[in-house]
Short mmCIF file of C-alpha atoms and ligand atoms in Angstrom, two decimals:
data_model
loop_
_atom_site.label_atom_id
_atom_site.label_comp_id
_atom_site.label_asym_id
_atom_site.label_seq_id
_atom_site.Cartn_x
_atom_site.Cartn_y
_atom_site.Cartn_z
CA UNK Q 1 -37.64 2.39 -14.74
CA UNK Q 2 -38.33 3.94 -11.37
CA UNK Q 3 -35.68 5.06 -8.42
CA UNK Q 4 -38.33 2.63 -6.19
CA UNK Q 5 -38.01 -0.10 -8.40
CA UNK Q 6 -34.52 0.08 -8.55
CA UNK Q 7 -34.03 0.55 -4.58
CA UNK Q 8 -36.35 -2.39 -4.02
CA UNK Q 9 -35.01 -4.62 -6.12
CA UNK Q 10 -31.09 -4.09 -5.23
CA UNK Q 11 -31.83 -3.91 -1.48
CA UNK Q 12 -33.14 -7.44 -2.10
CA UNK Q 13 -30.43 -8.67 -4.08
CA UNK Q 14 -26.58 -6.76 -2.93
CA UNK Q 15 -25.05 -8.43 0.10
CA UNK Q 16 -25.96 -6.31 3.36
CA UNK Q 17 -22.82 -5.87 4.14
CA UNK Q 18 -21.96 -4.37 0.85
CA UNK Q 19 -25.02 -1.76 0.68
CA UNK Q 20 -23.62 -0.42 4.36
CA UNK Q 21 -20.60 0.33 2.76
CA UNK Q 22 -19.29 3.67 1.21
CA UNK Q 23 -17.25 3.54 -1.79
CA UNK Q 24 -13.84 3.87 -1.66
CA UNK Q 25 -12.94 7.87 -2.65
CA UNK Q 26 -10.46 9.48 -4.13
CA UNK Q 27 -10.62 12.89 -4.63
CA UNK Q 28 -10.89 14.82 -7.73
CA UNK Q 29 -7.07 16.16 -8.02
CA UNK Q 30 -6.31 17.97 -10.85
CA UNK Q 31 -5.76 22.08 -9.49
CA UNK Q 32 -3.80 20.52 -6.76
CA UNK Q 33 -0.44 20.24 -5.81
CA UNK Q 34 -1.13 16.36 -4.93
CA UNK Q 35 0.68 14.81 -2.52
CA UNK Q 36 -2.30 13.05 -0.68
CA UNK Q 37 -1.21 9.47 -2.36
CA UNK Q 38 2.44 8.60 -1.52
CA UNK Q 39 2.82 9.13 -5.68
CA UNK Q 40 6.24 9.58 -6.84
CA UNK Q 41 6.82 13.11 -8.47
CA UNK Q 42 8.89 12.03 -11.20
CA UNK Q 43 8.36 11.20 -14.60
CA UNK Q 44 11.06 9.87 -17.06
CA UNK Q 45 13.98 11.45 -18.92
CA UNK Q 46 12.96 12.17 -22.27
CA UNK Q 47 15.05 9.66 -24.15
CA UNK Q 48 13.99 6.79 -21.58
CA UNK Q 49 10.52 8.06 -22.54
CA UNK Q 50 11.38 7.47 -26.18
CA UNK Q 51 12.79 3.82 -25.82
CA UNK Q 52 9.83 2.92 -23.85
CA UNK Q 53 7.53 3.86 -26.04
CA UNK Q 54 9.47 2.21 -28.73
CA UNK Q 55 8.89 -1.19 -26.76
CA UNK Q 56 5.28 -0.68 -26.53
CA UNK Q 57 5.26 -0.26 -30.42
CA UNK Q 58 5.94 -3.69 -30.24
CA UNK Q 59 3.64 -4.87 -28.05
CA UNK Q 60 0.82 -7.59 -29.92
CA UNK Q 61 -2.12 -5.70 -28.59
CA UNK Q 62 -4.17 -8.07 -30.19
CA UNK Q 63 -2.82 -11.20 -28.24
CA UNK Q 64 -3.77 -12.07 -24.61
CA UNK Q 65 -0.53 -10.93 -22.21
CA UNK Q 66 1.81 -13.55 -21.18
CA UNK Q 67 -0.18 -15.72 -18.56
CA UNK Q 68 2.68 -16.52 -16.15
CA UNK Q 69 4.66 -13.09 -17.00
CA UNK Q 70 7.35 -14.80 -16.55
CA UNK Q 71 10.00 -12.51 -18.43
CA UNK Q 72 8.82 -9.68 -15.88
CA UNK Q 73 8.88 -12.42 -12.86
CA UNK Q 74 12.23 -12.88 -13.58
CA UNK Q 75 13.28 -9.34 -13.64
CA UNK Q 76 11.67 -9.00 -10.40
CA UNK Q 77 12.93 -11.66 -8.71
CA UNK Q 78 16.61 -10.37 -9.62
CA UNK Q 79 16.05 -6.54 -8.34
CA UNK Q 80 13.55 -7.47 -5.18
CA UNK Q 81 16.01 -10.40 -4.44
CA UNK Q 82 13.98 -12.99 -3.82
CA UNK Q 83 14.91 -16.07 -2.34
CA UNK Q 84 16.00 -18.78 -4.26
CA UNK Q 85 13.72 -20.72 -2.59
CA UNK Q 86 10.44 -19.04 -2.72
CA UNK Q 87 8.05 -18.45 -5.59
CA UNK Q 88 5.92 -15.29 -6.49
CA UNK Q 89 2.64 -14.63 -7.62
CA UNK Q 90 1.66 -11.33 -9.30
CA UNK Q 91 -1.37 -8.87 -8.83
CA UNK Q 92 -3.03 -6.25 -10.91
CA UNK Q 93 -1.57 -3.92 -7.63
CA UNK Q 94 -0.98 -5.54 -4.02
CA UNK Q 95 -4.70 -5.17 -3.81
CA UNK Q 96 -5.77 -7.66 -6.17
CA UNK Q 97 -3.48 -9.85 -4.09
CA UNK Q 98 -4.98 -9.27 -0.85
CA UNK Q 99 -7.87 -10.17 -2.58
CA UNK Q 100 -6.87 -13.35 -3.91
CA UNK Q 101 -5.56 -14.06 -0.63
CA UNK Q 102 -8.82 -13.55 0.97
CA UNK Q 103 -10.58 -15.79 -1.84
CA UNK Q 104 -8.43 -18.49 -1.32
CA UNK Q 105 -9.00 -18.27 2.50
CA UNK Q 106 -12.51 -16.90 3.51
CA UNK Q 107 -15.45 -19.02 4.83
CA UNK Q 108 -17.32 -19.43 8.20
CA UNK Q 109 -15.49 -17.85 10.92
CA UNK Q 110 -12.36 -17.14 8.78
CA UNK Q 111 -10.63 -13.73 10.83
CA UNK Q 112 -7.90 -11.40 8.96
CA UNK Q 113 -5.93 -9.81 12.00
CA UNK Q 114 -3.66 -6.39 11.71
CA UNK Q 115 -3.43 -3.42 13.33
CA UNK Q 116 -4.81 0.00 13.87
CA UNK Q 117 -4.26 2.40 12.37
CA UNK Q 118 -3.11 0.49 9.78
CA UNK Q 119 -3.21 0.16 5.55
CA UNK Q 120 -7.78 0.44 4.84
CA UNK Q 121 -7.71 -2.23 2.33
CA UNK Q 122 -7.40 -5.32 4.68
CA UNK Q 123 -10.32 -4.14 6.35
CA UNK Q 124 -12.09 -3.59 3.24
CA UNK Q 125 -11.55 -6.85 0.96
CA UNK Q 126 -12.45 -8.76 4.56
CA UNK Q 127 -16.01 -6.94 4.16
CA UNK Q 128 -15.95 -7.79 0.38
CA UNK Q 129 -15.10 -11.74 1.00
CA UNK Q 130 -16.95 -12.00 4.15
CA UNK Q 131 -14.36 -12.64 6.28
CA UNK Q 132 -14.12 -11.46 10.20
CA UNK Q 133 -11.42 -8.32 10.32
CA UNK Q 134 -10.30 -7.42 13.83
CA UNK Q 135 -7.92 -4.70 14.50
CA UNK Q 136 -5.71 -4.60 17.43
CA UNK Q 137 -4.85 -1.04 18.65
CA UNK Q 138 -1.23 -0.08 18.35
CA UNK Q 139 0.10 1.81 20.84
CA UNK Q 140 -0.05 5.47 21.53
CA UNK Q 141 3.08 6.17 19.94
CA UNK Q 142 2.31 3.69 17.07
CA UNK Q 143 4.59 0.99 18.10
CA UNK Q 144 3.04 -2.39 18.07
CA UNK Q 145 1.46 -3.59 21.31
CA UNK Q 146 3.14 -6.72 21.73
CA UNK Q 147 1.14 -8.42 24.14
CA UNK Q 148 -1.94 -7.13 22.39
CA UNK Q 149 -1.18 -8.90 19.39
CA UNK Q 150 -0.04 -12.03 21.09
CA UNK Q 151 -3.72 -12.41 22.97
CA UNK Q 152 -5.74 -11.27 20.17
CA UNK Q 153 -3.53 -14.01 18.00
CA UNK Q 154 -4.60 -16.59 20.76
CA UNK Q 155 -8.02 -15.75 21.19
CA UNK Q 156 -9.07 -15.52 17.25
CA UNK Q 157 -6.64 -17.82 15.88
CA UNK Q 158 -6.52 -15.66 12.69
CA UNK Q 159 -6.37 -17.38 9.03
CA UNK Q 160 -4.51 -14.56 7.86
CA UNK Q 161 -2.27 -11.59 9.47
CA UNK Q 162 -0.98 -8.42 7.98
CA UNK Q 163 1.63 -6.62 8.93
CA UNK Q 164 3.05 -3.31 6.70
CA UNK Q 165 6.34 -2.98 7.29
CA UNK Q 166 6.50 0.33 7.32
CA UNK Q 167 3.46 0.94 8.30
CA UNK Q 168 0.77 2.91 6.73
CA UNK Q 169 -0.66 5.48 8.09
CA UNK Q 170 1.98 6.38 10.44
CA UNK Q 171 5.46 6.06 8.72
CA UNK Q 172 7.43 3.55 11.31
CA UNK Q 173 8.78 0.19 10.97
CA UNK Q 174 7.81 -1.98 14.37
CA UNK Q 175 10.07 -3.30 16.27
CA UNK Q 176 11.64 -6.39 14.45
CA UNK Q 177 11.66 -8.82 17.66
CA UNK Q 178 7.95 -8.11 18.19
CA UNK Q 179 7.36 -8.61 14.26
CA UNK Q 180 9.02 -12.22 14.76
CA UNK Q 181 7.39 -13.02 17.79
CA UNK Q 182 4.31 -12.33 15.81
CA UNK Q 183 5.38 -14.54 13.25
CA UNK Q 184 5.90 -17.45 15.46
CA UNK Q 185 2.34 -17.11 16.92
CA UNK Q 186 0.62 -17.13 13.62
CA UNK Q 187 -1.54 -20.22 13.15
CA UNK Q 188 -1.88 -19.61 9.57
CA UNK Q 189 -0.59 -17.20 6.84
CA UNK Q 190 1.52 -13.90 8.18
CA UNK Q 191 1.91 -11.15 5.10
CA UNK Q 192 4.72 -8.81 5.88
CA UNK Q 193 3.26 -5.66 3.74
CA UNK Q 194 6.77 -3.74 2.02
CA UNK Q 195 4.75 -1.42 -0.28
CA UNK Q 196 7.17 1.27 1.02
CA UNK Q 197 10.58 -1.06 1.13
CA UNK Q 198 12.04 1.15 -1.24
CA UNK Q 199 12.36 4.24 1.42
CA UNK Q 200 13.00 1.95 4.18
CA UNK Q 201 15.79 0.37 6.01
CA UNK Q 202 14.88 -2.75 6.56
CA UNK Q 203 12.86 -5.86 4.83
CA UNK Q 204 11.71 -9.26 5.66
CA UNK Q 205 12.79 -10.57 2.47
CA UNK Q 206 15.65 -12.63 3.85
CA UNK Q 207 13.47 -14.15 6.35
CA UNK Q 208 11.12 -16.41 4.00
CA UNK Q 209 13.64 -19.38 3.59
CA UNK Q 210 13.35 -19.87 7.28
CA UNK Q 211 9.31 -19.25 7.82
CA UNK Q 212 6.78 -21.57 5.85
CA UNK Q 213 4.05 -19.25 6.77
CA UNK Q 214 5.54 -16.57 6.09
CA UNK Q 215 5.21 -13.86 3.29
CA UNK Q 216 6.24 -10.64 1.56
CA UNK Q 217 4.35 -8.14 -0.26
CA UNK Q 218 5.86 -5.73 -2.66
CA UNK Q 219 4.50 -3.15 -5.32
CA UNK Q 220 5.77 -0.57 -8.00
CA UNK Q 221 3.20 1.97 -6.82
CA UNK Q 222 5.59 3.61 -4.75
CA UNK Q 223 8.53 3.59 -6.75
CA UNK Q 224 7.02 5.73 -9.64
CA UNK Q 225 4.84 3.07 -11.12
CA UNK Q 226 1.72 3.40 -9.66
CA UNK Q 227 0.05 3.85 -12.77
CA UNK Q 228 1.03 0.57 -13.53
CA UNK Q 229 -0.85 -1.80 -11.41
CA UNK Q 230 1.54 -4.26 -10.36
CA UNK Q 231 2.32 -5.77 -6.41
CA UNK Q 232 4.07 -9.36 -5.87
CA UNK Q 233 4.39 -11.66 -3.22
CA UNK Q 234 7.06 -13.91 -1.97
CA UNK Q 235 6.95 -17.32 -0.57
CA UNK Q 236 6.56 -20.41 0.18
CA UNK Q 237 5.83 -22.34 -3.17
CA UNK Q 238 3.49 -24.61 -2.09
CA UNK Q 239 1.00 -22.30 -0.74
CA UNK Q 240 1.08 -20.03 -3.80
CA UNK Q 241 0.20 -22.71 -5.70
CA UNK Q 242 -3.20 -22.31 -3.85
CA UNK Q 243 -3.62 -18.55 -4.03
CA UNK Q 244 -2.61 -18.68 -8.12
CA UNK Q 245 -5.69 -20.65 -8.58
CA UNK Q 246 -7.51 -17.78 -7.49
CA UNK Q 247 -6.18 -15.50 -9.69
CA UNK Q 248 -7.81 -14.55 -12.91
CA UNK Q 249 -6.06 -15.22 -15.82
CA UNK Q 250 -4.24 -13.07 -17.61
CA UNK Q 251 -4.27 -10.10 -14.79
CA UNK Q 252 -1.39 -8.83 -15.94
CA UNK Q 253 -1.94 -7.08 -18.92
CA UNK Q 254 0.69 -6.64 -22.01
CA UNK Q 255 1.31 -2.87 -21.61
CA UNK Q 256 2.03 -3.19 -17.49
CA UNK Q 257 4.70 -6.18 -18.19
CA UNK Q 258 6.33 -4.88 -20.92
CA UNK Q 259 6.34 -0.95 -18.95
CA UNK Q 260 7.72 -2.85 -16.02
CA UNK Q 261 10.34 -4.79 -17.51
CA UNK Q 262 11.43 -2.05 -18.98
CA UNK Q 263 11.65 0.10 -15.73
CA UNK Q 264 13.07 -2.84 -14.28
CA UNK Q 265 15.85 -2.45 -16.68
CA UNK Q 266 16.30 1.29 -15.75
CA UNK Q 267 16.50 0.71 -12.22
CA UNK Q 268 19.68 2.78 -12.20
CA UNK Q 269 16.84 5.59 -12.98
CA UNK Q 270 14.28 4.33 -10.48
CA UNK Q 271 17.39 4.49 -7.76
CA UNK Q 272 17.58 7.74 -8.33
CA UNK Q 273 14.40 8.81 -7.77
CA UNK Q 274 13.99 6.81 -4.42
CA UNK Q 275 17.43 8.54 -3.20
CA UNK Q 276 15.94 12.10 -3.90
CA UNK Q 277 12.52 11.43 -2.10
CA UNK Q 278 14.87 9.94 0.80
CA UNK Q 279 16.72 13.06 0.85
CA UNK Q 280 13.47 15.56 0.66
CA UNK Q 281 11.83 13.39 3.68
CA UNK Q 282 14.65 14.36 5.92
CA UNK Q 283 14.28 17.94 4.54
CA UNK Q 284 10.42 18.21 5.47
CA UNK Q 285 10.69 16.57 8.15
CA UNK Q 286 12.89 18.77 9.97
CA UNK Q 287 10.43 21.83 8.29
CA UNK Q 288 7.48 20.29 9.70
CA UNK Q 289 9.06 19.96 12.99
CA UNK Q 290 10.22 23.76 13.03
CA UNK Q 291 6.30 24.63 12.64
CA UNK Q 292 4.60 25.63 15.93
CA UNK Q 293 2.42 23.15 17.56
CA UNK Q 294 2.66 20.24 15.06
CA UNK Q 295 3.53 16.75 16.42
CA UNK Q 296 5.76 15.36 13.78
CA UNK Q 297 6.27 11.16 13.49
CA UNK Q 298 9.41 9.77 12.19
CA UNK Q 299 9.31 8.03 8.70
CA UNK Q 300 10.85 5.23 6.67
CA UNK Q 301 8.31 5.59 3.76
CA UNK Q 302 7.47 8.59 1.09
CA UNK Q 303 5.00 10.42 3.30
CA UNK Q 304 5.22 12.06 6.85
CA UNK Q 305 2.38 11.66 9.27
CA UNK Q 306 1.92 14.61 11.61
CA UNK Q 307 -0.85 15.59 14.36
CA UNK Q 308 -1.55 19.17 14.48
CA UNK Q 309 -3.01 21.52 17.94
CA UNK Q 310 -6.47 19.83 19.21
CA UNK Q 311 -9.37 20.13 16.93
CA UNK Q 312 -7.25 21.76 13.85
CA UNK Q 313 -6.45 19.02 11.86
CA UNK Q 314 -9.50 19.07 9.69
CA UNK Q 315 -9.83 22.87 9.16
CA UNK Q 316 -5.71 23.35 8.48
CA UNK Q 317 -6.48 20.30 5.60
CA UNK Q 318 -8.98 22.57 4.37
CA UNK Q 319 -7.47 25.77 4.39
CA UNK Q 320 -4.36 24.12 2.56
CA UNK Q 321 -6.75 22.95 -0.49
CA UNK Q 322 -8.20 26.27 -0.57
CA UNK Q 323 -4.33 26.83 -1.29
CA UNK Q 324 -4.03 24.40 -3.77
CA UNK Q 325 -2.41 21.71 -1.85
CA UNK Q 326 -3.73 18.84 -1.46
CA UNK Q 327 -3.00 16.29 1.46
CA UNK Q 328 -4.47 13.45 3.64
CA UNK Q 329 -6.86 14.31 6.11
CA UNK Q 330 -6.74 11.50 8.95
CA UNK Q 331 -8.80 13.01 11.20
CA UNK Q 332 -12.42 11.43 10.26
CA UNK Q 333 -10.79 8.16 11.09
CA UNK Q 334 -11.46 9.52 14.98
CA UNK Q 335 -9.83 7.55 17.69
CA UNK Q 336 -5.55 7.45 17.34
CA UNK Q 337 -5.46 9.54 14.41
CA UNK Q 338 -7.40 12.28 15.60
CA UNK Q 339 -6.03 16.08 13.98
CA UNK Q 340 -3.65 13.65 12.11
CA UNK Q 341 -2.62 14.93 8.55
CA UNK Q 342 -0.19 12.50 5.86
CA UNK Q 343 1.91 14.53 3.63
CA UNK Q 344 3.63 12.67 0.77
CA UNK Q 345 7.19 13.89 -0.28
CA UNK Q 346 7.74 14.91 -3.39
CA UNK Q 347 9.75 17.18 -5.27
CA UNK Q 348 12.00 19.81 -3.15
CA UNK Q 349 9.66 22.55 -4.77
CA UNK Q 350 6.12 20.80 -4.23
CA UNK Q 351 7.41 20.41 -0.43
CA UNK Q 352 8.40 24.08 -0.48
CA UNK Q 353 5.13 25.37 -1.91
CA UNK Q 354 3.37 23.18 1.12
CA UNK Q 355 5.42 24.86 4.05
CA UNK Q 356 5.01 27.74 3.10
CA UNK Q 357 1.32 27.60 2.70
CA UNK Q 358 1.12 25.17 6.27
CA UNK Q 359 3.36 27.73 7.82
CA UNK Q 360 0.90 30.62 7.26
CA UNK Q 361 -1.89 28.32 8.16
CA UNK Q 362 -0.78 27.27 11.83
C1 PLP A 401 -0.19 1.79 -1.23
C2 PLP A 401 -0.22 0.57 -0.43
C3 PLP A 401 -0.53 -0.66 -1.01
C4 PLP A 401 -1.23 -0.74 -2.36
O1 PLP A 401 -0.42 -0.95 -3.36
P1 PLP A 401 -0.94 -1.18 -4.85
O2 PLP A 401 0.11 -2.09 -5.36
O3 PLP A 401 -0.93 0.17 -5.46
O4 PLP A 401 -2.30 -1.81 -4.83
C5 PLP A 401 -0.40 -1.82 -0.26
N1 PLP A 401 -0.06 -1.75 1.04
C6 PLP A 401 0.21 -0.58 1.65
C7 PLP A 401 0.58 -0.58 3.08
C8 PLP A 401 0.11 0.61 0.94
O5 PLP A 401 0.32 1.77 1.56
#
């Protein structure tokens, strides 16, 4: 077995397109103060902890999960209200879903339209499924560029759109009016993207009854879950009839529905946790924004984005893991983001221990 053999033979037989690609990193985090991946902070009061662990006691490890999940689809459907008229389909995260999406819908000159910057993965799973991804440049205050949108929807006729709602890199919710004219336009499937719902004020949720197309995305990764593995979406019946035959059986495993129902349960708990990240954004924010020479965007989700002085964003990120706090540096991405750094929020202490550390950096 030689490294020439092996280099031969793969560059003959992986996809192109997948051999140009770099695999998706995540750092190495443990002698950081992490708050580089909109993670909630909190863990569970001790006797939740107990009565959780109680219910995966229980749990017939050796039988395949629930295939439809439907005790946890239930729960969901009650604290996400869901429309009585749409249906939902589970993933093994929000990825998997934009994945099964993109399975159900690739082929020959199939595009996936959203907007930069925006969340990586629709970008990514339209490399891994061959479909055509074209970003449209928001604008330079990261509102969406209506007309844009509206040209780019015209000229590419687009099987699939994503919007997040807030959006992801950059904290804001778009402009509702342009969201719905966007909507309208879409000649096939619109995905309104809530992953950060829970810190936001407002959702598309209501919205599906009246849209065929249209669809929303949820998770538990930003709600204290993330360890989980569990997104949703929400819609129109018919179509996810389609998309569930893409989905491997089974994806939800025993331990992630039974952890979820029970959360689900708790939400009083979960509530509580949201509120006190709500209330420590507002807190940072206004920290960040009393730091010289930092651009500071407003947010509706569980990080901040901010842009520091020309040509410092990438050595502050540095000098702020050499003090043991790590972040998101933004910068590499080039163009709109450039000296851009994401904090997530997290505990009032964690975002204390950061500001002080950025505030003797800049
Ligand atoms: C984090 C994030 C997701 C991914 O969620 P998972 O359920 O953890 O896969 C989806 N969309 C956006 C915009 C995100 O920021």
């Amino acid at each position: 077995m030689t490294d020439a053999n092996t280099k031969a033979r793969l560059e003959h037989w992986v996809r192109p397109e997948i051999r140009a690609l770099s695999a998706y990193h995540v750092p190495d985090a443990s002698r950081y103060i992490k708050l580089d991946a909109m993670e909630s902070p909190y863990r569970w009061p001790t006797e939740q902890v107990a009565q959780w662990q109680a219910i995966l006691a229980d749990v017939e490890i050796n039988r395949y999960p629930d295939p439809s999940a439907s005790e946890l689809k239930l729960a969901l459907r009650q604290t996400m209200s869901i429309p009585a008229g749409a249906e939902i389909i589970l993933g093994n995260g929000s990825d998997e879903i934009i994945q099964m999406l993109m399975l159900a819908m690739c082929g020959e000159n199939r595009t996936v339209l959203s907007v930069e910057p925006g969340f990586v993965m629709y970008h990514m799973v339209s490399t891994f499924t061959g479909m055509h991804y074209v970003g449209v440049p928001l604008n330079a205050d990261f509102s969406l560029n209506r007309q844009a949108v509206l040209d780019a929807i015209s000229q590419q006729q687009p099987a699939i759109i994503f919007i997040a709602y807030p959006n992801n890199p950059t904290g804001n919710l778009f402009d509702r009016a342009v969201v719905e004219e966007i909507i309208a336009a879409a000649p096939g499937i619109i995905i309104i993207d809530e992953a950060y719902h829970a810190f936001a004020s407002d959702s598309f949720m209501p919205a599906l009854d009246s849209h065929e197309n249209l669809f929303v995305m949820r998770t538990v990764s930003k709600m204290g879950l993330a360890g989980l593995r569990l997104g949703l979406l929400a819609g129109n019946p018919q179509w996810l009839a389609e998309f569930d035959k893409v989905r491997l059986p089974y994806n939800i495993n025993s331990l992630t529905q039974a952890s979820a129902l029970f959360a689900l349960r708790n939400q009083a708990m979960l509530d509580q946790q949201t509120r006190a990240i709500c209330q420590a954004r507002g807190e940072l924010y206004s920290a960040l924004q009393q730091l010289d020479g930092l651009s500071v965007y407003p947010s509706q989700a569980n990080f901040i984005l901010f842009r520091t002085q020309a040509g410092q964003g990438t050595s502050i990120f540095e000098k702020l893991k050499t003090e043991g706090v790590l972040i998101k540096n933004l910068s590499p991405a080039g163009d709109a983001l450039q000296d851009c750094l994401r904090v997530t929020v997290s505990t009032p202490e964690e975002n204390a221990a950061f500001i002080q550390a950025l505030d003797q950096i800049v």
